[in-house]
PDB file of C-alpha atoms in Angstrom:
ATOM      1  CA  UNK A   1      -0.086  -0.054  -0.014  1.00  0.00           C
ATOM      2  CA  UNK A   2       2.839   2.308   0.776  1.00  0.00           C
ATOM      3  CA  UNK A   3       5.274   1.040  -1.844  1.00  0.00           C
ATOM      4  CA  UNK A   4       4.978   4.266  -4.029  1.00  0.00           C
ATOM      5  CA  UNK A   5       6.569   6.030  -0.966  1.00  0.00           C
ATOM      6  CA  UNK A   6       9.395   3.589  -0.861  1.00  0.00           C
ATOM      7  CA  UNK A   7       7.893   1.636   2.182  1.00  0.00           C
ATOM      8  CA  UNK A   8       7.277  -2.037   1.540  1.00  0.00           C
ATOM      9  CA  UNK A   9       5.507  -4.491   3.921  1.00  0.00           C
ATOM     10  CA  UNK A  10       8.685  -5.506   5.818  1.00  0.00           C
ATOM     11  CA  UNK A  11       9.771  -1.727   6.316  1.00  0.00           C
ATOM     12  CA  UNK A  12       6.304  -0.735   7.425  1.00  0.00           C
ATOM     13  CA  UNK A  13       6.301  -3.620   9.970  1.00  0.00           C
ATOM     14  CA  UNK A  14       9.456  -2.325  11.664  1.00  0.00           C
ATOM     15  CA  UNK A  15       8.084   1.254  11.372  1.00  0.00           C
ATOM     16  CA  UNK A  16       4.798   0.232  12.935  1.00  0.00           C
ATOM     17  CA  UNK A  17       6.604  -1.732  15.754  1.00  0.00           C
ATOM     18  CA  UNK A  18       8.792   1.371  16.670  1.00  0.00           C
ATOM     19  CA  UNK A  19       5.521   3.452  16.763  1.00  0.00           C
ATOM     20  CA  UNK A  20       3.763   0.863  18.958  1.00  0.00           C
ATOM     21  CA  UNK A  21       6.969   0.202  21.242  1.00  0.00           C
ATOM     22  CA  UNK A  22       8.893   3.586  21.167  1.00  0.00           C
ATOM     23  CA  UNK A  23      11.177   2.550  23.924  1.00  0.00           C
ATOM     24  CA  UNK A  24      12.192  -0.762  22.303  1.00  0.00           C
ATOM     25  CA  UNK A  25      15.725  -1.418  21.138  1.00  0.00           C
ATOM     26  CA  UNK A  26      16.650  -3.057  17.737  1.00  0.00           C
ATOM     27  CA  UNK A  27      17.165  -6.284  19.526  1.00  0.00           C
ATOM     28  CA  UNK A  28      13.649  -6.272  21.083  1.00  0.00           C
ATOM     29  CA  UNK A  29      12.033  -5.076  17.801  1.00  0.00           C
ATOM     30  CA  UNK A  30      13.777  -8.113  16.097  1.00  0.00           C
ATOM     31  CA  UNK A  31      12.426 -10.463  18.740  1.00  0.00           C
ATOM     32  CA  UNK A  32       8.915  -8.944  18.500  1.00  0.00           C
ATOM     33  CA  UNK A  33       8.789  -9.366  14.663  1.00  0.00           C
ATOM     34  CA  UNK A  34      10.825 -12.696  14.715  1.00  0.00           C
ATOM     35  CA  UNK A  35      13.285 -11.288  12.258  1.00  0.00           C
ATOM     36  CA  UNK A  36      17.096 -11.362  12.093  1.00  0.00           C
ATOM     37  CA  UNK A  37      18.757  -8.571  13.940  1.00  0.00           C
ATOM     38  CA  UNK A  38      20.928  -7.525  10.901  1.00  0.00           C
ATOM     39  CA  UNK A  39      17.601  -7.136   8.828  1.00  0.00           C
ATOM     40  CA  UNK A  40      15.968  -5.049  11.389  1.00  0.00           C
ATOM     41  CA  UNK A  41      19.081  -2.878  11.557  1.00  0.00           C
ATOM     42  CA  UNK A  42      19.150  -2.374   7.888  1.00  0.00           C
ATOM     43  CA  UNK A  43      15.437  -1.507   7.829  1.00  0.00           C
ATOM     44  CA  UNK A  44      16.011   1.019  10.597  1.00  0.00           C
ATOM     45  CA  UNK A  45      18.770   2.616   8.307  1.00  0.00           C
ATOM     46  CA  UNK A  46      16.246   2.893   5.514  1.00  0.00           C
ATOM     47  CA  UNK A  47      13.655   4.455   7.970  1.00  0.00           C
ATOM     48  CA  UNK A  48      16.389   7.141   8.800  1.00  0.00           C
ATOM     49  CA  UNK A  49      16.922   7.760   5.117  1.00  0.00           C
ATOM     50  CA  UNK A  50      13.208   8.181   4.581  1.00  0.00           C
ATOM     51  CA  UNK A  51      13.138  10.581   7.736  1.00  0.00           C
ATOM     52  CA  UNK A  52      10.588   8.263   9.362  1.00  0.00           C
ATOM     53  CA  UNK A  53      13.084   7.520  12.325  1.00  0.00           C
ATOM     54  CA  UNK A  54      14.808  10.741  13.650  1.00  0.00           C
ATOM     55  CA  UNK A  55      16.686  11.715  16.733  1.00  0.00           C
ATOM     56  CA  UNK A  56      14.624  12.866  19.787  1.00  0.00           C
ATOM     57  CA  UNK A  57      14.955  16.549  20.052  1.00  0.00           C
ATOM     58  CA  UNK A  58      15.535  16.305  23.835  1.00  0.00           C
ATOM     59  CA  UNK A  59      18.114  13.511  23.635  1.00  0.00           C
ATOM     60  CA  UNK A  60      19.972  13.236  20.219  1.00  0.00           C
ATOM     61  CA  UNK A  61      21.404   9.889  21.373  1.00  0.00           C
ATOM     62  CA  UNK A  62      18.119   8.293  21.203  1.00  0.00           C
ATOM     63  CA  UNK A  63      15.578   8.028  18.251  1.00  0.00           C
ATOM     64  CA  UNK A  64      11.847   7.931  17.744  1.00  0.00           C
ATOM     65  CA  UNK A  65       9.610   7.092  14.960  1.00  0.00           C
ATOM     66  CA  UNK A  66       7.830  10.153  13.415  1.00  0.00           C
ATOM     67  CA  UNK A  67       4.045  10.384  13.677  1.00  0.00           C
ATOM     68  CA  UNK A  68       2.526   8.805  10.468  1.00  0.00           C
ATOM     69  CA  UNK A  69       0.429  12.072   9.720  1.00  0.00           C
ATOM     70  CA  UNK A  70       3.728  14.075   9.676  1.00  0.00           C
ATOM     71  CA  UNK A  71       6.140  11.578   8.500  1.00  0.00           C
ATOM     72  CA  UNK A  72       4.241   9.771   5.749  1.00  0.00           C
ATOM     73  CA  UNK A  73       2.812  13.173   4.507  1.00  0.00           C
ATOM     74  CA  UNK A  74       6.320  14.609   4.253  1.00  0.00           C
ATOM     75  CA  UNK A  75       7.581  11.631   2.485  1.00  0.00           C
ATOM     76  CA  UNK A  76       4.710  11.786   0.011  1.00  0.00           C
ATOM     77  CA  UNK A  77       5.563  15.545  -0.601  1.00  0.00           C
ATOM     78  CA  UNK A  78       9.257  14.698  -1.242  1.00  0.00           C
ATOM     79  CA  UNK A  79       8.448  11.832  -3.549  1.00  0.00           C
ATOM     80  CA  UNK A  80       5.924  14.039  -5.420  1.00  0.00           C
ATOM     81  CA  UNK A  81       8.690  16.620  -5.878  1.00  0.00           C
ATOM     82  CA  UNK A  82      11.002  13.796  -7.309  1.00  0.00           C
ATOM     83  CA  UNK A  83       8.361  12.519  -9.532  1.00  0.00           C
ATOM     84  CA  UNK A  84       7.701  16.150 -10.993  1.00  0.00           C
ATOM     85  CA  UNK A  85      11.447  16.619 -11.601  1.00  0.00           C
ATOM     86  CA  UNK A  86      11.506  13.295 -13.381  1.00  0.00           C
ATOM     87  CA  UNK A  87       8.405  14.103 -15.362  1.00  0.00           C
ATOM     88  CA  UNK A  88      10.094  17.361 -16.331  1.00  0.00           C
ATOM     89  CA  UNK A  89      13.218  15.530 -17.549  1.00  0.00           C
ATOM     90  CA  UNK A  90      11.080  13.013 -19.297  1.00  0.00           C
ATOM     91  CA  UNK A  91       9.204  15.755 -21.179  1.00  0.00           C
ATOM     92  CA  UNK A  92      12.443  17.547 -22.162  1.00  0.00           C
ATOM     93  CA  UNK A  93      13.873  14.179 -23.325  1.00  0.00           C
ATOM     94  CA  UNK A  94      10.693  13.529 -25.176  1.00  0.00           C
ATOM     95  CA  UNK A  95      10.933  17.005 -27.012  1.00  0.00           C
ATOM     96  CA  UNK A  96      14.496  16.307 -27.901  1.00  0.00           C
ATOM     97  CA  UNK A  97      13.728  12.880 -29.218  1.00  0.00           C
ATOM     98  CA  UNK A  98      10.946  14.474 -31.397  1.00  0.00           C
ATOM     99  CA  UNK A  99      13.307  16.990 -32.785  1.00  0.00           C
ATOM    100  CA  UNK A 100      15.870  14.289 -33.520  1.00  0.00           C
ATOM    101  CA  UNK A 101      13.223  12.104 -35.169  1.00  0.00           C
ATOM    102  CA  UNK A 102      12.045  14.879 -37.333  1.00  0.00           C
ATOM    103  CA  UNK A 103      15.609  15.767 -38.507  1.00  0.00           C
ATOM    104  CA  UNK A 104      16.187  12.031 -39.122  1.00  0.00           C
ATOM    105  CA  UNK A 105      12.961  11.924 -41.150  1.00  0.00           C
ATOM    106  CA  UNK A 106      14.025  15.005 -43.324  1.00  0.00           C
ATOM    107  CA  UNK A 107      17.355  13.255 -43.812  1.00  0.00           C
ATOM    108  CA  UNK A 108      15.773   9.950 -44.894  1.00  0.00           C
ATOM    109  CA  UNK A 109      13.396  11.910 -47.226  1.00  0.00           C
ATOM    110  CA  UNK A 110      16.231  13.850 -48.758  1.00  0.00           C
ATOM    111  CA  UNK A 111      18.484  10.718 -49.353  1.00  0.00           C
ATOM    112  CA  UNK A 112      15.803   8.354 -50.458  1.00  0.00           C
ATOM    113  CA  UNK A 113      13.574  10.273 -52.796  1.00  0.00           C
ATOM    114  CA  UNK A 114      15.470  13.368 -53.632  1.00  0.00           C
ATOM    115  CA  UNK A 115      12.168  15.307 -53.378  1.00  0.00           C
ATOM    116  CA  UNK A 116      13.445  17.758 -50.737  1.00  0.00           C
ATOM    117  CA  UNK A 117      16.767  19.406 -50.244  1.00  0.00           C
ATOM    118  CA  UNK A 118      17.446  21.732 -47.316  1.00  0.00           C
ATOM    119  CA  UNK A 119      19.815  24.469 -47.814  1.00  0.00           C
ATOM    120  CA  UNK A 120      20.914  26.214 -44.449  1.00  0.00           C
ATOM    121  CA  UNK A 121      22.121  29.684 -44.650  1.00  0.00           C
ATOM    122  CA  UNK A 122      22.034  32.406 -47.478  1.00  0.00           C
ATOM    123  CA  UNK A 123      25.360  31.534 -48.781  1.00  0.00           C
ATOM    124  CA  UNK A 124      24.690  27.709 -49.124  1.00  0.00           C
ATOM    125  CA  UNK A 125      21.326  28.599 -50.795  1.00  0.00           C
ATOM    126  CA  UNK A 126      22.824  31.083 -53.225  1.00  0.00           C
ATOM    127  CA  UNK A 127      25.551  28.613 -54.300  1.00  0.00           C
ATOM    128  CA  UNK A 128      23.104  25.809 -54.909  1.00  0.00           C
ATOM    129  CA  UNK A 129      20.565  28.040 -56.787  1.00  0.00           C
ATOM    130  CA  UNK A 130      23.288  29.332 -59.045  1.00  0.00           C
ATOM    131  CA  UNK A 131      24.308  25.643 -59.776  1.00  0.00           C
ATOM    132  CA  UNK A 132      20.661  24.822 -60.534  1.00  0.00           C
ATOM    133  CA  UNK A 133      20.416  27.809 -62.804  1.00  0.00           C
ATOM    134  CA  UNK A 134      23.463  26.661 -64.730  1.00  0.00           C
ATOM    135  CA  UNK A 135      21.631  23.302 -65.357  1.00  0.00           C
ATOM    136  CA  UNK A 136      18.386  24.844 -66.428  1.00  0.00           C
ATOM    137  CA  UNK A 137      17.255  23.955 -69.962  1.00  0.00           C
ATOM    138  CA  UNK A 138      14.037  25.884 -70.628  1.00  0.00           C
ATOM    139  CA  UNK A 139      12.728  28.362 -68.093  1.00  0.00           C
ATOM    140  CA  UNK A 140      13.512  30.241 -64.873  1.00  0.00           C
ATOM    141  CA  UNK A 141      10.687  32.018 -62.959  1.00  0.00           C
ATOM    142  CA  UNK A 142      10.955  34.012 -59.980  1.00  0.00           C
ATOM    143  CA  UNK A 143       8.879  35.924 -57.364  1.00  0.00           C
ATOM    144  CA  UNK A 144      11.247  38.485 -55.543  1.00  0.00           C
ATOM    145  CA  UNK A 145       9.497  40.125 -52.635  1.00  0.00           C
ATOM    146  CA  UNK A 146      12.673  42.024 -51.617  1.00  0.00           C
ATOM    147  CA  UNK A 147      13.877  45.536 -51.224  1.00  0.00           C
ATOM    148  CA  UNK A 148      16.168  47.107 -53.784  1.00  0.00           C
ATOM    149  CA  UNK A 149      19.390  46.292 -51.971  1.00  0.00           C
ATOM    150  CA  UNK A 150      18.411  42.665 -51.432  1.00  0.00           C
ATOM    151  CA  UNK A 151      16.879  42.057 -54.904  1.00  0.00           C
ATOM    152  CA  UNK A 152      19.882  43.659 -56.780  1.00  0.00           C
ATOM    153  CA  UNK A 153      23.240  42.718 -55.346  1.00  0.00           C
ATOM    154  CA  UNK A 154      25.368  43.429 -58.391  1.00  0.00           C
ATOM    155  CA  UNK A 155      25.434  45.449 -61.665  1.00  0.00           C
ATOM    156  CA  UNK A 156      23.105  44.130 -64.472  1.00  0.00           C
ATOM    157  CA  UNK A 157      26.111  42.939 -66.555  1.00  0.00           C
ATOM    158  CA  UNK A 158      27.564  40.769 -63.636  1.00  0.00           C
ATOM    159  CA  UNK A 159      24.103  39.536 -62.343  1.00  0.00           C
ATOM    160  CA  UNK A 160      23.550  35.649 -62.430  1.00  0.00           C
ATOM    161  CA  UNK A 161      20.498  36.557 -64.501  1.00  0.00           C
ATOM    162  CA  UNK A 162      22.354  37.519 -67.467  1.00  0.00           C
ATOM    163  CA  UNK A 163      23.898  34.217 -68.377  1.00  0.00           C
ATOM    164  CA  UNK A 164      20.418  32.602 -68.102  1.00  0.00           C
ATOM    165  CA  UNK A 165      18.998  34.987 -70.759  1.00  0.00           C
ATOM    166  CA  UNK A 166      22.090  34.699 -72.945  1.00  0.00           C
ATOM    167  CA  UNK A 167      21.448  31.007 -73.037  1.00  0.00           C
ATOM    168  CA  UNK A 168      17.890  31.622 -74.349  1.00  0.00           C
ATOM    169  CA  UNK A 169      15.951  30.512 -71.222  1.00  0.00           C
ATOM    170  CA  UNK A 170      12.550  31.905 -70.930  1.00  0.00           C
ATOM    171  CA  UNK A 171      12.672  34.108 -67.896  1.00  0.00           C
ATOM    172  CA  UNK A 172       9.739  35.509 -66.028  1.00  0.00           C
ATOM    173  CA  UNK A 173      10.274  37.684 -62.872  1.00  0.00           C
ATOM    174  CA  UNK A 174       7.758  39.381 -60.676  1.00  0.00           C
ATOM    175  CA  UNK A 175       9.198  42.281 -58.540  1.00  0.00           C
ATOM    176  CA  UNK A 176       7.641  44.513 -55.936  1.00  0.00           C
ATOM    177  CA  UNK A 177       6.311  47.809 -57.140  1.00  0.00           C
ATOM    178  CA  UNK A 178       8.515  49.612 -54.534  1.00  0.00           C
ATOM    179  CA  UNK A 179      11.527  48.295 -56.262  1.00  0.00           C
ATOM    180  CA  UNK A 180      10.661  49.649 -59.565  1.00  0.00           C
ATOM    181  CA  UNK A 181      10.236  53.235 -58.199  1.00  0.00           C
ATOM    182  CA  UNK A 182      14.106  53.736 -57.991  1.00  0.00           C
ATOM    183  CA  UNK A 183      16.254  54.482 -61.186  1.00  0.00           C
ATOM    184  CA  UNK A 184      18.568  51.441 -60.276  1.00  0.00           C
ATOM    185  CA  UNK A 185      15.541  49.150 -60.010  1.00  0.00           C
ATOM    186  CA  UNK A 186      14.045  50.157 -63.244  1.00  0.00           C
ATOM    187  CA  UNK A 187      17.335  50.100 -65.044  1.00  0.00           C
ATOM    188  CA  UNK A 188      17.897  46.566 -63.897  1.00  0.00           C
ATOM    189  CA  UNK A 189      14.475  45.472 -64.977  1.00  0.00           C
ATOM    190  CA  UNK A 190      14.964  47.280 -68.370  1.00  0.00           C
ATOM    191  CA  UNK A 191      18.167  45.289 -68.892  1.00  0.00           C
ATOM    192  CA  UNK A 192      16.378  42.051 -68.284  1.00  0.00           C
ATOM    193  CA  UNK A 193      13.610  43.120 -70.688  1.00  0.00           C
ATOM    194  CA  UNK A 194      16.094  44.114 -73.415  1.00  0.00           C
ATOM    195  CA  UNK A 195      17.736  40.643 -73.389  1.00  0.00           C
ATOM    196  CA  UNK A 196      14.326  38.966 -73.610  1.00  0.00           C
ATOM    197  CA  UNK A 197      13.053  38.504 -70.052  1.00  0.00           C
ATOM    198  CA  UNK A 198       9.678  39.172 -69.163  1.00  0.00           C
ATOM    199  CA  UNK A 199       9.145  41.511 -66.094  1.00  0.00           C
ATOM    200  CA  UNK A 200       6.067  42.424 -64.103  1.00  0.00           C
ATOM    201  CA  UNK A 201       5.423  44.123 -60.678  1.00  0.00           C
ATOM    202  CA  UNK A 202       2.847  43.935 -57.954  1.00  0.00           C
ATOM    203  CA  UNK A 203       2.180  45.704 -54.739  1.00  0.00           C
ATOM    204  CA  UNK A 204       2.753  42.601 -52.642  1.00  0.00           C
ATOM    205  CA  UNK A 205       4.284  39.137 -52.669  1.00  0.00           C
ATOM    206  CA  UNK A 206       3.758  36.322 -50.237  1.00  0.00           C
ATOM    207  CA  UNK A 207       7.161  34.804 -50.448  1.00  0.00           C
ATOM    208  CA  UNK A 208      10.335  34.284 -52.506  1.00  0.00           C
ATOM    209  CA  UNK A 209       9.812  31.590 -55.072  1.00  0.00           C
ATOM    210  CA  UNK A 210      11.992  30.221 -57.883  1.00  0.00           C
ATOM    211  CA  UNK A 211      10.789  27.773 -60.327  1.00  0.00           C
ATOM    212  CA  UNK A 212      13.206  25.954 -62.760  1.00  0.00           C
ATOM    213  CA  UNK A 213      12.108  24.235 -65.877  1.00  0.00           C
ATOM    214  CA  UNK A 214       8.729  23.688 -64.052  1.00  0.00           C
ATOM    215  CA  UNK A 215      10.442  20.773 -62.422  1.00  0.00           C
ATOM    216  CA  UNK A 216      12.081  22.426 -59.310  1.00  0.00           C
ATOM    217  CA  UNK A 217      10.644  24.818 -56.889  1.00  0.00           C
ATOM    218  CA  UNK A 218      12.777  26.665 -54.526  1.00  0.00           C
ATOM    219  CA  UNK A 219      11.236  28.444 -51.515  1.00  0.00           C
ATOM    220  CA  UNK A 220      12.640  30.390 -48.566  1.00  0.00           C
ATOM    221  CA  UNK A 221      13.076  28.178 -45.370  1.00  0.00           C
ATOM    222  CA  UNK A 222      11.624  31.106 -43.425  1.00  0.00           C
ATOM    223  CA  UNK A 223       9.817  33.866 -45.261  1.00  0.00           C
ATOM    224  CA  UNK A 224      10.466  36.238 -42.384  1.00  0.00           C
ATOM    225  CA  UNK A 225      14.207  35.558 -42.245  1.00  0.00           C
ATOM    226  CA  UNK A 226      15.924  35.716 -45.749  1.00  0.00           C
ATOM    227  CA  UNK A 227      19.293  34.579 -44.205  1.00  0.00           C
ATOM    228  CA  UNK A 228      17.773  31.221 -42.979  1.00  0.00           C
ATOM    229  CA  UNK A 229      18.307  29.496 -46.181  1.00  0.00           C
ATOM    230  CA  UNK A 230      15.979  27.686 -48.808  1.00  0.00           C
ATOM    231  CA  UNK A 231      14.253  24.382 -49.403  1.00  0.00           C
ATOM    232  CA  UNK A 232      14.243  22.850 -52.746  1.00  0.00           C
ATOM    233  CA  UNK A 233      11.190  20.820 -53.718  1.00  0.00           C
ATOM    234  CA  UNK A 234      10.953  18.325 -56.647  1.00  0.00           C
ATOM    235  CA  UNK A 235       7.635  16.418 -55.758  1.00  0.00           C
ATOM    236  CA  UNK A 236       4.862  16.893 -58.483  1.00  0.00           C
ATOM    237  CA  UNK A 237       2.401  18.003 -55.633  1.00  0.00           C
ATOM    238  CA  UNK A 238       4.516  20.727 -54.354  1.00  0.00           C
ATOM    239  CA  UNK A 239       5.419  21.978 -57.910  1.00  0.00           C
ATOM    240  CA  UNK A 240       1.745  22.058 -58.806  1.00  0.00           C
ATOM    241  CA  UNK A 241       1.033  24.388 -55.872  1.00  0.00           C
ATOM    242  CA  UNK A 242       4.145  26.451 -56.692  1.00  0.00           C
ATOM    243  CA  UNK A 243       3.327  26.817 -60.326  1.00  0.00           C
ATOM    244  CA  UNK A 244      -0.231  27.709 -59.638  1.00  0.00           C
ATOM    245  CA  UNK A 245       0.830  30.391 -56.961  1.00  0.00           C
ATOM    246  CA  UNK A 246       3.221  32.022 -59.453  1.00  0.00           C
ATOM    247  CA  UNK A 247       0.537  31.828 -62.283  1.00  0.00           C
ATOM    248  CA  UNK A 248      -1.872  33.693 -59.983  1.00  0.00           C
ATOM    249  CA  UNK A 249       0.431  36.565 -59.145  1.00  0.00           C
ATOM    250  CA  UNK A 250       1.811  36.719 -62.668  1.00  0.00           C
ATOM    251  CA  UNK A 251      -1.622  37.096 -64.067  1.00  0.00           C
ATOM    252  CA  UNK A 252      -2.443  40.056 -61.714  1.00  0.00           C
ATOM    253  CA  UNK A 253       0.922  41.770 -61.940  1.00  0.00           C
ATOM    254  CA  UNK A 254       1.594  44.776 -64.059  1.00  0.00           C
ATOM    255  CA  UNK A 255       3.738  44.237 -67.235  1.00  0.00           C
ATOM    256  CA  UNK A 256       6.474  46.934 -66.902  1.00  0.00           C
ATOM    257  CA  UNK A 257       7.312  46.982 -70.645  1.00  0.00           C
ATOM    258  CA  UNK A 258       5.480  46.610 -73.823  1.00  0.00           C
ATOM    259  CA  UNK A 259       7.068  44.357 -76.593  1.00  0.00           C
ATOM    260  CA  UNK A 260       7.992  47.350 -78.758  1.00  0.00           C
ATOM    261  CA  UNK A 261       9.988  48.708 -75.884  1.00  0.00           C
ATOM    262  CA  UNK A 262      12.381  45.873 -75.939  1.00  0.00           C
ATOM    263  CA  UNK A 263      15.188  47.840 -77.431  1.00  0.00           C
ATOM    264  CA  UNK A 264      14.474  51.053 -75.765  1.00  0.00           C
ATOM    265  CA  UNK A 265      17.076  51.820 -73.071  1.00  0.00           C
ATOM    266  CA  UNK A 266      14.617  53.993 -71.156  1.00  0.00           C
ATOM    267  CA  UNK A 267      11.282  52.277 -70.914  1.00  0.00           C
ATOM    268  CA  UNK A 268       8.405  54.097 -68.991  1.00  0.00           C
ATOM    269  CA  UNK A 269       7.399  52.518 -65.736  1.00  0.00           C
ATOM    270  CA  UNK A 270       3.687  52.631 -64.428  1.00  0.00           C
ATOM    271  CA  UNK A 271       4.860  54.950 -61.632  1.00  0.00           C
ATOM    272  CA  UNK A 272       6.433  57.261 -64.188  1.00  0.00           C
ATOM    273  CA  UNK A 273       3.483  57.158 -66.569  1.00  0.00           C
ATOM    274  CA  UNK A 274       1.194  58.184 -63.643  1.00  0.00           C
ATOM    275  CA  UNK A 275       3.595  60.904 -62.572  1.00  0.00           C
ATOM    276  CA  UNK A 276       3.730  62.319 -66.102  1.00  0.00           C
ATOM    277  CA  UNK A 277      -0.251  62.111 -66.380  1.00  0.00           C
ATOM    278  CA  UNK A 278      -0.584  63.885 -63.144  1.00  0.00           C
ATOM    279  CA  UNK A 279       2.041  66.568 -63.991  1.00  0.00           C
ATOM    280  CA  UNK A 280       0.404  67.169 -67.383  1.00  0.00           C
ATOM    281  CA  UNK A 281      -2.826  67.826 -65.525  1.00  0.00           C
ATOM    282  CA  UNK A 282      -1.041  70.534 -63.538  1.00  0.00           C
ATOM    283  CA  UNK A 283      -0.506  68.689 -60.292  1.00  0.00           C
ATOM    284  CA  UNK A 284       2.351  69.663 -57.998  1.00  0.00           C
ATOM    285  CA  UNK A 285       4.882  67.290 -56.620  1.00  0.00           C
ATOM    286  CA  UNK A 286       2.912  67.265 -53.304  1.00  0.00           C
ATOM    287  CA  UNK A 287      -0.095  66.372 -54.939  1.00  0.00           C
ATOM    288  CA  UNK A 288       1.464  63.652 -57.045  1.00  0.00           C
ATOM    289  CA  UNK A 289       3.064  62.188 -53.782  1.00  0.00           C
ATOM    290  CA  UNK A 290      -0.324  62.284 -52.095  1.00  0.00           C
ATOM    291  CA  UNK A 291      -2.458  60.671 -54.976  1.00  0.00           C
ATOM    292  CA  UNK A 292       0.068  57.951 -55.598  1.00  0.00           C
ATOM    293  CA  UNK A 293       0.634  57.209 -51.947  1.00  0.00           C
ATOM    294  CA  UNK A 294       4.552  57.749 -52.165  1.00  0.00           C
ATOM    295  CA  UNK A 295       6.781  60.147 -50.187  1.00  0.00           C
ATOM    296  CA  UNK A 296       7.247  63.748 -51.598  1.00  0.00           C
ATOM    297  CA  UNK A 297      11.058  62.825 -51.997  1.00  0.00           C
ATOM    298  CA  UNK A 298      10.209  59.856 -54.098  1.00  0.00           C
ATOM    299  CA  UNK A 299       7.752  61.941 -56.372  1.00  0.00           C
ATOM    300  CA  UNK A 300      10.423  64.636 -56.842  1.00  0.00           C
ATOM    301  CA  UNK A 301      13.034  61.982 -57.607  1.00  0.00           C
ATOM    302  CA  UNK A 302      10.854  60.435 -60.332  1.00  0.00           C
ATOM    303  CA  UNK A 303      10.269  63.811 -61.750  1.00  0.00           C
ATOM    304  CA  UNK A 304      13.900  64.618 -61.943  1.00  0.00           C
ATOM    305  CA  UNK A 305      14.824  61.206 -63.478  1.00  0.00           C
ATOM    306  CA  UNK A 306      12.270  61.862 -66.116  1.00  0.00           C
ATOM    307  CA  UNK A 307      13.537  65.327 -66.814  1.00  0.00           C
ATOM    308  CA  UNK A 308      17.118  64.031 -66.968  1.00  0.00           C
ATOM    309  CA  UNK A 309      16.039  61.217 -69.499  1.00  0.00           C
ATOM    310  CA  UNK A 310      14.117  63.630 -71.774  1.00  0.00           C
ATOM    311  CA  UNK A 311      16.704  66.473 -71.419  1.00  0.00           C
ATOM    312  CA  UNK A 312      13.998  68.790 -70.206  1.00  0.00           C
ATOM    313  CA  UNK A 313      14.844  71.841 -68.092  1.00  0.00           C
ATOM    314  CA  UNK A 314      11.212  72.608 -67.057  1.00  0.00           C
ATOM    315  CA  UNK A 315       7.910  71.155 -66.574  1.00  0.00           C
ATOM    316  CA  UNK A 316       6.682  72.562 -69.764  1.00  0.00           C
ATOM    317  CA  UNK A 317       9.632  70.991 -71.736  1.00  0.00           C
ATOM    318  CA  UNK A 318       8.999  67.694 -69.903  1.00  0.00           C
ATOM    319  CA  UNK A 319       5.388  67.687 -70.929  1.00  0.00           C
ATOM    320  CA  UNK A 320       6.257  68.438 -74.648  1.00  0.00           C
ATOM    321  CA  UNK A 321       9.115  65.745 -74.800  1.00  0.00           C
ATOM    322  CA  UNK A 322       6.844  63.143 -73.252  1.00  0.00           C
ATOM    323  CA  UNK A 323       4.004  63.991 -75.689  1.00  0.00           C
ATOM    324  CA  UNK A 324       6.314  63.617 -78.622  1.00  0.00           C
ATOM    325  CA  UNK A 325       6.971  60.033 -77.470  1.00  0.00           C
ATOM    326  CA  UNK A 326       3.357  59.287 -76.887  1.00  0.00           C
ATOM    327  CA  UNK A 327       3.758  58.974 -73.145  1.00  0.00           C
ATOM    328  CA  UNK A 328       0.955  61.268 -72.278  1.00  0.00           C
TER     329      UNK A 328
END
């Protein structure tokens, strides 16, 4: 009955005898219970360890059995604490085992089927993506939800996109509209367009996604942390979802260039077209910024870039030059 507390029947018998005969010696208890003295002495040592047999407060040289209500309740509390610690340790071990099992499952999946490949860290992901790009045969599609500095890490002529276009791959790229507001961003997009790439923009994108030959889908390991790495998927199910997602955003995105602009070094962006339309209607920079939902600094920068490209020194000359090109 008291085994969970570490008190078996033999131990309880000695404990009960000490409670019933508090002045008895070990020899007398052994005689009373008809047990060997050595066994009784060992049991008394266990009772001391369980704090059921303690020195008498008035005479440390003598001992007495602790009242059951106090002794057994205290023992139960200590055992409960030990069990709680063991349970916490077991929960932690179970969690660790689950993590190890999940990592092992991922390793098995990667090794056995080749459907999933995990690339930890931005550097590893970049190297592997460049390697896969070199092996691409037909197409390379991308959704790039990045700011300008992250989306364009090099000059157009040294970008890894250029060799893909030069090899004749069909490239489709969706950028954020915020990237195309800057001169560097639109110049980069224009270079892709001149070499045969299709470029569109949209206000928002859910994640970074690359699709190679419609056979490989590359997604960010953590959409909120671009440095975490990437995951490569080859399973038909994941590819179908990835292609459907890309097609949905591609169909709604704005085409930055028309086909006849392919050889034009300075194509007009949707933002620039809207700025020109508003300026032609007499709007000031402040009104342009408010109507387009951009900062005043950005509105003035777009106007200045347009003036530079059209060699206009005034708003009037800008309007005339834009009209001659059919932009307004």
